[in-house]
mmCIF file with all atom_site columns, C-alpha atoms in Angstrom:
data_model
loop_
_atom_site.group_PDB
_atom_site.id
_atom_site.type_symbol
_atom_site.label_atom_id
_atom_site.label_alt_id
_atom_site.label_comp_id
_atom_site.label_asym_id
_atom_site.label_entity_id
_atom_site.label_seq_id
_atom_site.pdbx_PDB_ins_code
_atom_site.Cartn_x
_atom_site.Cartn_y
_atom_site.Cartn_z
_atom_site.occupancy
_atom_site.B_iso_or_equiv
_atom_site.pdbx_formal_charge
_atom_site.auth_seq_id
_atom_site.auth_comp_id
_atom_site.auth_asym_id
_atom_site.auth_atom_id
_atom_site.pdbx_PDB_model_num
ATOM 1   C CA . UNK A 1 1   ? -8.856  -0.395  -7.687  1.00 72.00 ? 146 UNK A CA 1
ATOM 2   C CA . UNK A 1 2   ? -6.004  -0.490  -4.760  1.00 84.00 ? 147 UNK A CA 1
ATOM 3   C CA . UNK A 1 3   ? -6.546  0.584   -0.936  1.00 91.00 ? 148 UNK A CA 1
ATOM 4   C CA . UNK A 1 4   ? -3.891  2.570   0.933   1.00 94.00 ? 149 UNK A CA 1
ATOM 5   C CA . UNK A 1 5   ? -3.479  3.671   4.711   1.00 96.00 ? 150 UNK A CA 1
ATOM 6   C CA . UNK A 1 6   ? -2.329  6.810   5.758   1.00 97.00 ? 151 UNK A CA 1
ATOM 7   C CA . UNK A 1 7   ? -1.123  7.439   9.220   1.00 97.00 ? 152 UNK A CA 1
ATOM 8   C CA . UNK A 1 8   ? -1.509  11.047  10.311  1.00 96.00 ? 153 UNK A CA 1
ATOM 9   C CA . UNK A 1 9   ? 0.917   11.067  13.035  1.00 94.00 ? 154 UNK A CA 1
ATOM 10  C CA . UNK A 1 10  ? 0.169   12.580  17.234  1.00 93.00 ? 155 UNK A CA 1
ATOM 11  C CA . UNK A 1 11  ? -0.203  15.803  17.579  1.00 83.00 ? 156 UNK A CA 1
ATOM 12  C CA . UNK A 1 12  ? -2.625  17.248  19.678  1.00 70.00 ? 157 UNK A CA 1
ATOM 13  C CA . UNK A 1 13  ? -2.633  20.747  18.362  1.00 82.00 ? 158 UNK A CA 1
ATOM 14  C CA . UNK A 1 14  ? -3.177  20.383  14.672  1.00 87.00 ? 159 UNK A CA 1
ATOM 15  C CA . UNK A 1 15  ? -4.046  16.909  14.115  1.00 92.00 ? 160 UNK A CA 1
ATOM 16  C CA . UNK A 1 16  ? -7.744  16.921  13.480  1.00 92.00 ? 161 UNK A CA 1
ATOM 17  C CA . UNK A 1 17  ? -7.142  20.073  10.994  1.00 93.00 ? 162 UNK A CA 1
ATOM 18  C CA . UNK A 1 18  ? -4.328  17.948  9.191   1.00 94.00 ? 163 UNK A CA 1
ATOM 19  C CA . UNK A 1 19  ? -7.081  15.220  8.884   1.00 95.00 ? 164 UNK A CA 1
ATOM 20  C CA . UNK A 1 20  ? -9.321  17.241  7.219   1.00 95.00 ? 165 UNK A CA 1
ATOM 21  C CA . UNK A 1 21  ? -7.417  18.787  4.887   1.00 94.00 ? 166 UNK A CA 1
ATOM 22  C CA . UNK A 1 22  ? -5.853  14.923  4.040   1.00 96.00 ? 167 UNK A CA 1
ATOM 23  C CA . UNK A 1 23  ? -9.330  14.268  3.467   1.00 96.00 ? 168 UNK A CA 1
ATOM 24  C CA . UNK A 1 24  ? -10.128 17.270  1.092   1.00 97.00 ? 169 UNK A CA 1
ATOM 25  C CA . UNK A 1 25  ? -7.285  16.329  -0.937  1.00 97.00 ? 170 UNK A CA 1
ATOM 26  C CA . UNK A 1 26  ? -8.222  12.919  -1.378  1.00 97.00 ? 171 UNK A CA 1
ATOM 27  C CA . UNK A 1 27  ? -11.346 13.563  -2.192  1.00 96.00 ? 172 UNK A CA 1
ATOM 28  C CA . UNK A 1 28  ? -10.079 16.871  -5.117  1.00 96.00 ? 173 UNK A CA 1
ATOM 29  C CA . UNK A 1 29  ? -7.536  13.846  -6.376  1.00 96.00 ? 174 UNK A CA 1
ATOM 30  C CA . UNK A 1 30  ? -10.813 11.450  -6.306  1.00 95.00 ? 175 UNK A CA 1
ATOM 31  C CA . UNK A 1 31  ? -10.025 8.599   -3.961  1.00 96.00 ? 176 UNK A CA 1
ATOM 32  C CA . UNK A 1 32  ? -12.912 7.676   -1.723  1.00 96.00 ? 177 UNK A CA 1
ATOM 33  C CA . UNK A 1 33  ? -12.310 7.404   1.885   1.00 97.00 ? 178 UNK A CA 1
ATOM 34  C CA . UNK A 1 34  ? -13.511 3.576   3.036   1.00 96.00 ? 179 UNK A CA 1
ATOM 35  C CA . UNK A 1 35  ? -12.411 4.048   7.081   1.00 97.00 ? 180 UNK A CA 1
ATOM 36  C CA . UNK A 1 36  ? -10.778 6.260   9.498   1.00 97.00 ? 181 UNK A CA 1
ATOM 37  C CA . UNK A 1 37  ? -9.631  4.521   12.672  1.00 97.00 ? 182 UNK A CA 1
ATOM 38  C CA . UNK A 1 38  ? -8.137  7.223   15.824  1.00 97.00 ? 183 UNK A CA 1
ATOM 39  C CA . UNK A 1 39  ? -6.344  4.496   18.124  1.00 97.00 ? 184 UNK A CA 1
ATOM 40  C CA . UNK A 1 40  ? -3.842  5.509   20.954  1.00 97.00 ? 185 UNK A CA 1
ATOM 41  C CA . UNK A 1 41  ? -0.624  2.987   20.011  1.00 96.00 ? 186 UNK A CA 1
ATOM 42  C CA . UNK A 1 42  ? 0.390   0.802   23.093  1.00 96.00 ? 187 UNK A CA 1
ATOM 43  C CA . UNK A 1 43  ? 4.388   0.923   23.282  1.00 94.00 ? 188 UNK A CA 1
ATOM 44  C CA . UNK A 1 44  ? 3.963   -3.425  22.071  1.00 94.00 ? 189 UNK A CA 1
ATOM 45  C CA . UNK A 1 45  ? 1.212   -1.902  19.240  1.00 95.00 ? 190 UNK A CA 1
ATOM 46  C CA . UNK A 1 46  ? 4.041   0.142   17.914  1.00 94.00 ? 191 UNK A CA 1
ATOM 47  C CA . UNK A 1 47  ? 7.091   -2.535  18.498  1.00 91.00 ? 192 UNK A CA 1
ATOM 48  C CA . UNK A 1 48  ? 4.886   -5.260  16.482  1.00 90.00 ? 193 UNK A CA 1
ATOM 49  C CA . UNK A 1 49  ? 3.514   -3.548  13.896  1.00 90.00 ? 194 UNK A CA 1
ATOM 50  C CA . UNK A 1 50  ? 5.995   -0.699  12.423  1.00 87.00 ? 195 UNK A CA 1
ATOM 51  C CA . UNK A 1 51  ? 9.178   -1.233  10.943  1.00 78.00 ? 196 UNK A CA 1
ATOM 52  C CA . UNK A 1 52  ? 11.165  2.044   12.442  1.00 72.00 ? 197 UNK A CA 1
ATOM 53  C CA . UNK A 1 53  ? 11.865  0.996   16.111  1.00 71.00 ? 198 UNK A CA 1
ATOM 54  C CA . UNK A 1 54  ? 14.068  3.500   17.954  1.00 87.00 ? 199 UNK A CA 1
ATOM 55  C CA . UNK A 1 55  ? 13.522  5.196   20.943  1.00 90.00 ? 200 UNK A CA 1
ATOM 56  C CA . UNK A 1 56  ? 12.793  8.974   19.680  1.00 92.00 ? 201 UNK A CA 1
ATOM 57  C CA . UNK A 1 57  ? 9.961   7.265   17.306  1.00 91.00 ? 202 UNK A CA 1
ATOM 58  C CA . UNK A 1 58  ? 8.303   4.678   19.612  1.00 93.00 ? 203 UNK A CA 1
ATOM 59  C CA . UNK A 1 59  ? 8.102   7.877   22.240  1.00 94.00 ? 204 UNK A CA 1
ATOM 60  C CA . UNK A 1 60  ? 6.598   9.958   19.153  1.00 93.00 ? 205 UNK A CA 1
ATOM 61  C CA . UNK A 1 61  ? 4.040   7.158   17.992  1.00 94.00 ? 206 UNK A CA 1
ATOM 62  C CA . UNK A 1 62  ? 2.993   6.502   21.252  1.00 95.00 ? 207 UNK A CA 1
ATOM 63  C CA . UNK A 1 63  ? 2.708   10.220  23.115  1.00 95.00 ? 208 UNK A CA 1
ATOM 64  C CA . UNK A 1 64  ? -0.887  10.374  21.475  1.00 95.00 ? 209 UNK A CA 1
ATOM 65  C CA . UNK A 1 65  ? -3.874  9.562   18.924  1.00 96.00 ? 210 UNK A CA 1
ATOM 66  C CA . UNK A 1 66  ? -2.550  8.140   15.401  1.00 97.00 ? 211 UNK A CA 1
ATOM 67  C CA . UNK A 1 67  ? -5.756  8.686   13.057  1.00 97.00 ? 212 UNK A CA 1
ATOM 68  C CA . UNK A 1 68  ? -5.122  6.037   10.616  1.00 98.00 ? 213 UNK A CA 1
ATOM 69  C CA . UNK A 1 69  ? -7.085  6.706   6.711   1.00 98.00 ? 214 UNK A CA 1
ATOM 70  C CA . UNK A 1 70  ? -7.964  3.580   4.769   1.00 97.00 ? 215 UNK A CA 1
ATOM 71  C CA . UNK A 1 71  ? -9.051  4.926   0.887   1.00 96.00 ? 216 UNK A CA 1
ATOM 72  C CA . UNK A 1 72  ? -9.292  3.293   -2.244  1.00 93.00 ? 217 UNK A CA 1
ATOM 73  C CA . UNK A 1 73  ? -8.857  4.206   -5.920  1.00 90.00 ? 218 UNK A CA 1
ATOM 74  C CA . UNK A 1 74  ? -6.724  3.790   -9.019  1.00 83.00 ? 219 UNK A CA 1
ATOM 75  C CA . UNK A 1 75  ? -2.903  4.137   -7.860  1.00 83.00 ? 220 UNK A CA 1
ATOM 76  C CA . UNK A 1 76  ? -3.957  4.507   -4.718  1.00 88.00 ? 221 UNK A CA 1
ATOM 77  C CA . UNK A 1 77  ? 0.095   3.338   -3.721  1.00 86.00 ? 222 UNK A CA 1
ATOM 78  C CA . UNK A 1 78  ? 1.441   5.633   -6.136  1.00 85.00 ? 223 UNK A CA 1
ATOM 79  C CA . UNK A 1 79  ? -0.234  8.706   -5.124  1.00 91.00 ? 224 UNK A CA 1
ATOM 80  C CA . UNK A 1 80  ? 0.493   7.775   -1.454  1.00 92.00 ? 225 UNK A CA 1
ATOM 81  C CA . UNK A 1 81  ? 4.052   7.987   -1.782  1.00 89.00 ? 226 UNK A CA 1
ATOM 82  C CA . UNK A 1 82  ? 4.266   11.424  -3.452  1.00 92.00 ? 227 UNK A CA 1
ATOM 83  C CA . UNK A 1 83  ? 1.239   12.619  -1.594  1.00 95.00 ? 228 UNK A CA 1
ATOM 84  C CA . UNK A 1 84  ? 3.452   11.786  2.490   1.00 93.00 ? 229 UNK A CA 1
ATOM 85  C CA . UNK A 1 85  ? 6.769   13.834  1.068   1.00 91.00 ? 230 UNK A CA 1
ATOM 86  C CA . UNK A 1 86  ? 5.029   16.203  -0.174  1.00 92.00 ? 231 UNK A CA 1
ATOM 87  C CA . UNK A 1 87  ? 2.756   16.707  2.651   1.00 93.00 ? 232 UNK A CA 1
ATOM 88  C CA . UNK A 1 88  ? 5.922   16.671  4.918   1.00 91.00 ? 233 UNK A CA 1
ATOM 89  C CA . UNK A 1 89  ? 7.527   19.393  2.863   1.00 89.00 ? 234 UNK A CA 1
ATOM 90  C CA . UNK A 1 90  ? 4.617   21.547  4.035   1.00 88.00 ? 235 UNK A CA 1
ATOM 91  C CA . UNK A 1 91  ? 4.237   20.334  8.005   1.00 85.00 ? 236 UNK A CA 1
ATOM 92  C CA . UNK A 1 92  ? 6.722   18.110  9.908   1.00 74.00 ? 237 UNK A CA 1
ATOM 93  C CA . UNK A 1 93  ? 8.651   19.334  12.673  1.00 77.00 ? 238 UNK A CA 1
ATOM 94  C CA . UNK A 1 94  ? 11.810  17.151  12.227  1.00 80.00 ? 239 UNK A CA 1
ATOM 95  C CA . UNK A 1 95  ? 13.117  14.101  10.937  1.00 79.00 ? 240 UNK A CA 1
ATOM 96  C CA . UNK A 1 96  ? 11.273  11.840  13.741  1.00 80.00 ? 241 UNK A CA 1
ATOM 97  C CA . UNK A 1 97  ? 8.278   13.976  13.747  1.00 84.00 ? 242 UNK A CA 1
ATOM 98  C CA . UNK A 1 98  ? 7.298   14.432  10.704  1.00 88.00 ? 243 UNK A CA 1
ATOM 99  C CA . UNK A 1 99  ? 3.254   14.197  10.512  1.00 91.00 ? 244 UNK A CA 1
ATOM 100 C CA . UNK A 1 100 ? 2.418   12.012  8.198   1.00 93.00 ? 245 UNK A CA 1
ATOM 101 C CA . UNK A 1 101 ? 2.887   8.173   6.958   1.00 92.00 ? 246 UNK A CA 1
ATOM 102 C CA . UNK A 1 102 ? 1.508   5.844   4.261   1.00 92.00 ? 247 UNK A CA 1
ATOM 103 C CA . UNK A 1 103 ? 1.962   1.953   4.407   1.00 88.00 ? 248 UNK A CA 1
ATOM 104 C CA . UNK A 1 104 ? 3.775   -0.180  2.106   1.00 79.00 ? 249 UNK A CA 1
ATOM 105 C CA . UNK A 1 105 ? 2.579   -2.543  0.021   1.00 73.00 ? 250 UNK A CA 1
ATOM 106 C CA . UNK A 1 106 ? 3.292   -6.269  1.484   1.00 70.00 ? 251 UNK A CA 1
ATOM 107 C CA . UNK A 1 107 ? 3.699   -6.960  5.235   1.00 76.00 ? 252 UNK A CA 1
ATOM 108 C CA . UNK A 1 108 ? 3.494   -3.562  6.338   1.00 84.00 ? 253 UNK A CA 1
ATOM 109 C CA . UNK A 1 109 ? 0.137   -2.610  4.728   1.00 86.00 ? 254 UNK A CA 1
ATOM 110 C CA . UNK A 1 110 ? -1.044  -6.284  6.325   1.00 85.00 ? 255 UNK A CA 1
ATOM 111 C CA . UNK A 1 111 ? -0.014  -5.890  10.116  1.00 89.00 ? 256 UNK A CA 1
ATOM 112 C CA . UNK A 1 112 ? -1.383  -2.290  9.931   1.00 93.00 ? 257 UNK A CA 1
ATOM 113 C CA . UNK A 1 113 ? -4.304  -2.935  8.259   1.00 93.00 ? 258 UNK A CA 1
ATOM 114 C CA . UNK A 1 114 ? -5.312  -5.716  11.175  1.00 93.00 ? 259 UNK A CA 1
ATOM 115 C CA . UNK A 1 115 ? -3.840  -2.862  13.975  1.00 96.00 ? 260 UNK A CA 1
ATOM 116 C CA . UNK A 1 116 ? -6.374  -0.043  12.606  1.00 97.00 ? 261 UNK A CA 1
ATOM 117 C CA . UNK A 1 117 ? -9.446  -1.921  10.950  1.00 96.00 ? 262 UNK A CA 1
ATOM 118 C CA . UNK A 1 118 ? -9.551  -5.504  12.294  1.00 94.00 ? 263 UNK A CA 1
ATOM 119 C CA . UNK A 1 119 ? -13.319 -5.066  12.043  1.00 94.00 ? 264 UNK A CA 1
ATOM 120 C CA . UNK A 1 120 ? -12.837 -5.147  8.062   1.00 93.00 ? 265 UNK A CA 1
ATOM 121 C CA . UNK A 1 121 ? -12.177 -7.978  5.635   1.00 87.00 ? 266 UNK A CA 1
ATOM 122 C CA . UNK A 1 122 ? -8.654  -7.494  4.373   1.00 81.00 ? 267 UNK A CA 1
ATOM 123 C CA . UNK A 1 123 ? -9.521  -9.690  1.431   1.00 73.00 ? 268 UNK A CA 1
ATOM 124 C CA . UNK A 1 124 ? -11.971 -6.919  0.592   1.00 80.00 ? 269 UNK A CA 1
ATOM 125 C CA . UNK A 1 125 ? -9.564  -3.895  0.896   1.00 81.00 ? 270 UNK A CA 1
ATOM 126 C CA . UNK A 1 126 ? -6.336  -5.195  -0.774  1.00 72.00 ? 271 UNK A CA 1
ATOM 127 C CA . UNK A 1 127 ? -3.367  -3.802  -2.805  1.00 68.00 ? 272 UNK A CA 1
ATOM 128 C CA . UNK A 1 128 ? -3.201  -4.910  -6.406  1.00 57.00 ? 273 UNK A CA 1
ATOM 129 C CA . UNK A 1 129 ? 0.175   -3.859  -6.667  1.00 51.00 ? 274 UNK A CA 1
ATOM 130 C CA . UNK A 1 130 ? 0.752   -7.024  -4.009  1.00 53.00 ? 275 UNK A CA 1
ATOM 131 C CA . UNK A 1 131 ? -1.318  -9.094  -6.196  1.00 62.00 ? 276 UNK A CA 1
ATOM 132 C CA . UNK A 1 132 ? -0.087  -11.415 -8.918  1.00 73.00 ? 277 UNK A CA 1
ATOM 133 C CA . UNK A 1 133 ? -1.960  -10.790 -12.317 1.00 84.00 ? 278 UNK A CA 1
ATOM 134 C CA . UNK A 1 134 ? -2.584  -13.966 -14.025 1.00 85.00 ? 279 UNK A CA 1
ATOM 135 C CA . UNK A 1 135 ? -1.447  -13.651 -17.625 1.00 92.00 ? 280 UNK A CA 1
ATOM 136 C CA . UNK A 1 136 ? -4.390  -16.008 -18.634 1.00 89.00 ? 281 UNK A CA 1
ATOM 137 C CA . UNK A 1 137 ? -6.988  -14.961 -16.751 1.00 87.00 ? 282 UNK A CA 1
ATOM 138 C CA . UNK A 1 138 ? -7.499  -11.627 -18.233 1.00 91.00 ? 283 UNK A CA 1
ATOM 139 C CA . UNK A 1 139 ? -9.441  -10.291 -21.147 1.00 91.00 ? 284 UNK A CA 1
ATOM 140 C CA . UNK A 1 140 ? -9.088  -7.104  -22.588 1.00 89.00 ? 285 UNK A CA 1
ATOM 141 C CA . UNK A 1 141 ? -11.040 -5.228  -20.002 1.00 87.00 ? 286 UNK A CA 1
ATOM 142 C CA . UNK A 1 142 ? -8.753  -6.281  -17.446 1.00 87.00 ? 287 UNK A CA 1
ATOM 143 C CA . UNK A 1 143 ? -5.617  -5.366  -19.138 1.00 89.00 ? 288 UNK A CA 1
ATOM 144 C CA . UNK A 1 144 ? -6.945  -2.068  -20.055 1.00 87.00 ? 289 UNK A CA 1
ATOM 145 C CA . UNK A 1 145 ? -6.913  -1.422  -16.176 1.00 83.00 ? 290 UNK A CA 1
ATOM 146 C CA . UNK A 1 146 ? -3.199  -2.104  -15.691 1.00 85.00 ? 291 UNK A CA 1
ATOM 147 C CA . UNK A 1 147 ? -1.614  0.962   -16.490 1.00 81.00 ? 292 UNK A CA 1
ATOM 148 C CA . UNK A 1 148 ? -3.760  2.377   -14.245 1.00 75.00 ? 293 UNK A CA 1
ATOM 149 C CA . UNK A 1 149 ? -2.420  0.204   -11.280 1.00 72.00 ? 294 UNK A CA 1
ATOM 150 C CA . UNK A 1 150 ? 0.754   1.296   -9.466  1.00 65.00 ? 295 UNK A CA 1
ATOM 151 C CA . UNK A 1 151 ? 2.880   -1.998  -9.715  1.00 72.00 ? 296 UNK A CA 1
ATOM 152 C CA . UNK A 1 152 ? 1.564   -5.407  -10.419 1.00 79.00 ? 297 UNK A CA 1
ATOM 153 C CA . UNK A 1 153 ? 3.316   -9.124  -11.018 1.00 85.00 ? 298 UNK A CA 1
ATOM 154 C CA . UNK A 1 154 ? 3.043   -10.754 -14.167 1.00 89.00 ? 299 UNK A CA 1
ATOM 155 C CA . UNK A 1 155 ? 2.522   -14.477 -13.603 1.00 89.00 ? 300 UNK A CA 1
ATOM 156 C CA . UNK A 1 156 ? 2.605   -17.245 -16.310 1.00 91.00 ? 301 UNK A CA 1
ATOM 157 C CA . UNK A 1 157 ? 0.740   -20.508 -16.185 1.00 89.00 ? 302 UNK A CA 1
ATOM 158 C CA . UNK A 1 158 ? 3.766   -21.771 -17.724 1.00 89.00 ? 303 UNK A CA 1
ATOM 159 C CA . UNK A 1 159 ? 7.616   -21.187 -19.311 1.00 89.00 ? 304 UNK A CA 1
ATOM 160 C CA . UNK A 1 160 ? 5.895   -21.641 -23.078 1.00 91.00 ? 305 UNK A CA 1
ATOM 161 C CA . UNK A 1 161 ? 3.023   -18.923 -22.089 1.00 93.00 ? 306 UNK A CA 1
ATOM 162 C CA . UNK A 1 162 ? 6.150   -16.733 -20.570 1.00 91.00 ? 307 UNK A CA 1
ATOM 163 C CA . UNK A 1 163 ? 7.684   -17.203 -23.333 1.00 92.00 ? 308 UNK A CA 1
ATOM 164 C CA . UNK A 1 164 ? 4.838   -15.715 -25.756 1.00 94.00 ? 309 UNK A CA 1
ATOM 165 C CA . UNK A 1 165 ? 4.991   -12.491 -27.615 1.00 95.00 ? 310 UNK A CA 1
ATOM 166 C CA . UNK A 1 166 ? 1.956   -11.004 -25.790 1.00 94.00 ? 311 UNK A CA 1
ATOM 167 C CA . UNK A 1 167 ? 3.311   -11.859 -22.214 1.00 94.00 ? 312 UNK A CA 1
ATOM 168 C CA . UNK A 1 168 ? 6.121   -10.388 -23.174 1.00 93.00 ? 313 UNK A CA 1
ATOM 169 C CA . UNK A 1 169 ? 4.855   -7.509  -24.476 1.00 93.00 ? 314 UNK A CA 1
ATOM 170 C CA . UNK A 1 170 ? 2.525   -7.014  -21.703 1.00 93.00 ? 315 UNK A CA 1
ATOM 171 C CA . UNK A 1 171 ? 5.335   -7.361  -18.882 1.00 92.00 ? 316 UNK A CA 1
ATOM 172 C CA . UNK A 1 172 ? 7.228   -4.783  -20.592 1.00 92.00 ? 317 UNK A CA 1
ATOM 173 C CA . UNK A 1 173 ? 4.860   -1.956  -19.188 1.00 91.00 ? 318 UNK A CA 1
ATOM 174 C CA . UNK A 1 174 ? 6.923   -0.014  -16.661 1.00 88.00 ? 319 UNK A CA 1
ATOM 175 C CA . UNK A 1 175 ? 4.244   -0.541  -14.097 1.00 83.00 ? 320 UNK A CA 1
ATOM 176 C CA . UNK A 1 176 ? 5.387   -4.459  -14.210 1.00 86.00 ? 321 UNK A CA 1
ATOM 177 C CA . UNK A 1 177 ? 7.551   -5.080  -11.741 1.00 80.00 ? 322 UNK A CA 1
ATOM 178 C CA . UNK A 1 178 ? 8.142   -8.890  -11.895 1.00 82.00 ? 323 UNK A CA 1
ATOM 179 C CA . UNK A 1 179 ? 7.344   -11.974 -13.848 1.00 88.00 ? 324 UNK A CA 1
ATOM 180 C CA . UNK A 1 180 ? 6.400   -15.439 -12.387 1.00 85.00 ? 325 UNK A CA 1
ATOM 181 C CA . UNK A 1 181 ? 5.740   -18.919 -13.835 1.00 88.00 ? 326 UNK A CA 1
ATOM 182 C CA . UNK A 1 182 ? 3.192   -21.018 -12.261 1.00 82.00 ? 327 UNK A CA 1
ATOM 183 C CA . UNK A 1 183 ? 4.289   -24.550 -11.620 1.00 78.00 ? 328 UNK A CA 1
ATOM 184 C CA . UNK A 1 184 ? 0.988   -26.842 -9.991  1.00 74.00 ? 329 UNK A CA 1
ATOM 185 C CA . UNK A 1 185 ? 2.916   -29.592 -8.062  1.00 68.00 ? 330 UNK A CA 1
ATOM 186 C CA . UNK A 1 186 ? 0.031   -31.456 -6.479  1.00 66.00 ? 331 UNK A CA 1
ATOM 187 C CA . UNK A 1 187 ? -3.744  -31.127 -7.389  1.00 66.00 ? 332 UNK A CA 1
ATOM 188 C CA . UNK A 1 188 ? -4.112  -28.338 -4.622  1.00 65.00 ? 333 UNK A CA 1
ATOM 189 C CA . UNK A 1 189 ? -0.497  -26.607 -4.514  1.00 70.00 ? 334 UNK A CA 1
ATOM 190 C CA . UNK A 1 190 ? 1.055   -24.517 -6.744  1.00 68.00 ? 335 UNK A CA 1
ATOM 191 C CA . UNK A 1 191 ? 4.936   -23.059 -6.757  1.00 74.00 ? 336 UNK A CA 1
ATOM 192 C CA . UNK A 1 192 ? 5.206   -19.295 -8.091  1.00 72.00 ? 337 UNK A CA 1
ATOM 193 C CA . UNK A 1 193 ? 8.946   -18.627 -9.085  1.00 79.00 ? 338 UNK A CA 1
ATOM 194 C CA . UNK A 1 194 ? 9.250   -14.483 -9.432  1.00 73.00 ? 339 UNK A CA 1
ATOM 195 C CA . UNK A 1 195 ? 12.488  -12.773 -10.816 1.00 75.00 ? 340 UNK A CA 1
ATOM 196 C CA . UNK A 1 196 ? 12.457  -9.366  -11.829 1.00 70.00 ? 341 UNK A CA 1
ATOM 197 C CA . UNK A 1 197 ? 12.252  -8.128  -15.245 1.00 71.00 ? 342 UNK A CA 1
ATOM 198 C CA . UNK A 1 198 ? 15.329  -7.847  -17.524 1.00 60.00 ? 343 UNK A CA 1
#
């Protein structure tokens, strides 16, 4: 199960209409809605937490309410990404204001996550797809659910495990992104080395 954030962006005309519908459509495409967070960015909010920092967008993200949507449910990235351009096709202005945003996985999804819902346990809301999978930790349950994920790491407890049939056949999935072997280096600290797949 993976949580996602959308941004729906100011606008004081349509915006609580374009929240609602975002909301219909996750719920028809059955993602549940965990938060919604309306916060008015400070020009420092916007510098320190988004990566796009010129002028014409700071002055957009900052002229009024961003209504940021925290949901959760299987490809939760995936659909994300194709659900924002699409979206766009159907409502933004221009290049700069163009409605609608969804974080990405890694540093973004963290510093945004703490901006919008710092009253929520991240730990309890994360992205799988910024998760390593632990080749021995899972059972067939477990790998069942990866094709359902949007991206996920491999990781190997070892170069023999890495080296096994079933790790390889099981980082082979197009949803596998990288591989990593595990190397413990002190009884408490551990070195993952990632490359990605060949």
């Amino acid at each position: 199960m993976e949580n996602n954030i959308l941004l729906v962006k100011p606008d004081l005309k349509d915006q609580e209409r374009l929240v609602d519908a975002i909301s219909n459509d996750l719920f028809k495409n059955e993602f549940e809605v965990v938060a919604t967070c309306t916060k008015h960015l400070s020009v420092a909010e916007f510098k320190n937490n988004f990566i796009c920092k010129n002028k014409e967008h700071e002055e957009y993200m900052t002229s009024g309410p961003v209504v940021s949507i925290l949901y959760k449910g299987h490809s939760a990235v995936g659909f994300g990404r194709n659900y924002k351009f699409e979206f766009r096709k159907q409502h933004k202005i221009d290049e700069i204001r163009n409605v609608l945003h969804t974080t990405e996985p890694g540093n973004e999804f963290v510093l945004q996550f703490k901006l919008f819902f710092s009253d929520l346990n991240i730990a309890d809301h994360h992205q799988f797809s910024d998760q390593g999978v632990y080749f021995g930790d899972l059972n067939s349950a477990k790998t069942g659910q990866l094709s359902k994920l949007a991206c996920f790491n491999l990781i190997a407890a070892n170069k023999e495990e890495a080296n096994c049939q079933s790790f390889k056949k099981l980082s082979s999935k197009n949803n596998c992104k990288y591989v990593g072997i595990r190397e413990l280096v002190h009884s408490n600290i551990e070195i993952l080395t990632y490359r990605r797949k060949e």
